[in-house]
PDB file of C-alpha atoms in Angstrom:
ATOM      1  CA  MET A 253       0.000   0.000   0.000  1.00 87.00           C
ATOM      2  CA  ILE A 254       2.801   2.449   0.887  1.00 88.00           C
ATOM      3  CA  LYS A 255       4.541   1.841  -2.436  1.00 89.00           C
ATOM      4  CA  LEU A 256       1.285   2.462  -4.302  1.00 92.00           C
ATOM      5  CA  LEU A 257       0.742   5.760  -2.476  1.00 92.00           C
ATOM      6  CA  LEU A 258       4.317   6.842  -3.169  1.00 90.00           C
ATOM      7  CA  ASP A 259       4.005   5.877  -6.841  1.00 90.00           C
ATOM      8  CA  GLN A 260       0.831   7.978  -7.040  1.00 94.00           C
ATOM      9  CA  GLY A 261       2.653  11.042  -5.693  1.00 91.00           C
ATOM     10  CA  ALA A 262       1.726  11.030  -2.009  1.00 93.00           C
ATOM     11  CA  THR A 263       3.478  13.761  -0.048  1.00 94.00           C
ATOM     12  CA  ILE A 264       6.316  11.911   1.666  1.00 94.00           C
ATOM     13  CA  ASN A 265       6.847  14.422   4.476  1.00 95.00           C
ATOM     14  CA  ALA A 266       3.198  15.229   5.248  1.00 95.00           C
ATOM     15  CA  PHE A 267       2.532  15.413   8.978  1.00 94.00           C
ATOM     16  CA  ASP A 268      -0.381  15.033  11.378  1.00 96.00           C
ATOM     17  CA  LYS A 269      -1.606  17.508  14.020  1.00 96.00           C
ATOM     18  CA  LYS A 270       1.272  16.497  16.312  1.00 94.00           C
ATOM     19  CA  ASP A 271       3.829  17.010  13.503  1.00 94.00           C
ATOM     20  CA  ARG A 272       4.445  13.271  13.203  1.00 95.00           C
ATOM     21  CA  ARG A 273       5.251  11.994   9.748  1.00 96.00           C
ATOM     22  CA  ALA A 274       4.749   8.551   8.218  1.00 95.00           C
ATOM     23  CA  ILE A 275       8.384   7.734   8.945  1.00 96.00           C
ATOM     24  CA  HIS A 276       7.820   8.516  12.655  1.00 96.00           C
ATOM     25  CA  TRP A 277       4.900   6.096  12.778  1.00 96.00           C
ATOM     26  CA  ALA A 278       6.697   3.388  10.795  1.00 97.00           C
ATOM     27  CA  ALA A 279       9.687   3.564  13.163  1.00 96.00           C
ATOM     28  CA  TYR A 280       7.461   3.656  16.261  1.00 95.00           C
ATOM     29  CA  MET A 281       5.580   0.557  15.093  1.00 97.00           C
ATOM     30  CA  GLY A 282       8.815  -1.281  14.238  1.00 98.00           C
ATOM     31  CA  HIS A 283       8.278  -1.414  10.479  1.00 97.00           C
ATOM     32  CA  VAL A 284      11.937  -1.266   9.434  1.00 97.00           C
ATOM     33  CA  GLU A 285      11.268  -2.069   5.770  1.00 96.00           C
ATOM     34  CA  ILE A 286       8.708   0.755   5.555  1.00 96.00           C
ATOM     35  CA  VAL A 287      11.202   3.171   7.145  1.00 96.00           C
ATOM     36  CA  LYS A 288      13.749   2.149   4.491  1.00 96.00           C
ATOM     37  CA  LEU A 289      11.201   2.556   1.701  1.00 96.00           C
ATOM     38  CA  LEU A 290      10.143   6.002   2.925  1.00 96.00           C
ATOM     39  CA  TYR A 291      13.789   7.061   3.254  1.00 96.00           C
ATOM     40  CA  GLU A 292      14.582   5.827  -0.265  1.00 94.00           C
ATOM     41  CA  HIS A 293      11.723   8.000  -1.537  1.00 94.00           C
ATOM     42  CA  GLY A 294      13.026  11.117   0.200  1.00 94.00           C
ATOM     43  CA  ALA A 295      11.498  11.075   3.677  1.00 96.00           C
ATOM     44  CA  GLU A 296      13.291  13.428   6.032  1.00 94.00           C
ATOM     45  CA  LEU A 297      15.240  11.593   8.741  1.00 92.00           C
ATOM     46  CA  ASN A 298      16.023  14.596  10.934  1.00 91.00           C
ATOM     47  CA  CYS A 299      12.403  15.612  11.496  1.00 91.00           C
ATOM     48  CA  GLN A 300      10.938  16.294  14.934  1.00 92.00           C
ATOM     49  CA  ASP A 301       7.392  16.217  16.218  1.00 92.00           C
ATOM     50  CA  LYS A 302       5.830  18.850  18.507  1.00 92.00           C
ATOM     51  CA  GLN A 303       7.373  17.144  21.537  1.00 92.00           C
ATOM     52  CA  VAL A 304      10.801  17.382  19.857  1.00 93.00           C
ATOM     53  CA  ARG A 305      10.997  13.621  19.375  1.00 89.00           C
ATOM     54  CA  THR A 306      13.039  12.311  16.474  1.00 88.00           C
ATOM     55  CA  LEU A 307      13.389   8.902  14.914  1.00 80.00           C
TER      56      LEU A 307
END
């Protein structure tokens, strides 16, 4: 599903109301392959959420 969204032009660094991005959630949930896929498509690794949490 993630690959399909990325192939269709989904915004890779979009964030929710707490400034968490897809890569935050993938890392939090332990989805290493999704983190790699998001990174390979340009996801920002040095991003922070509103509580200044990083990956």
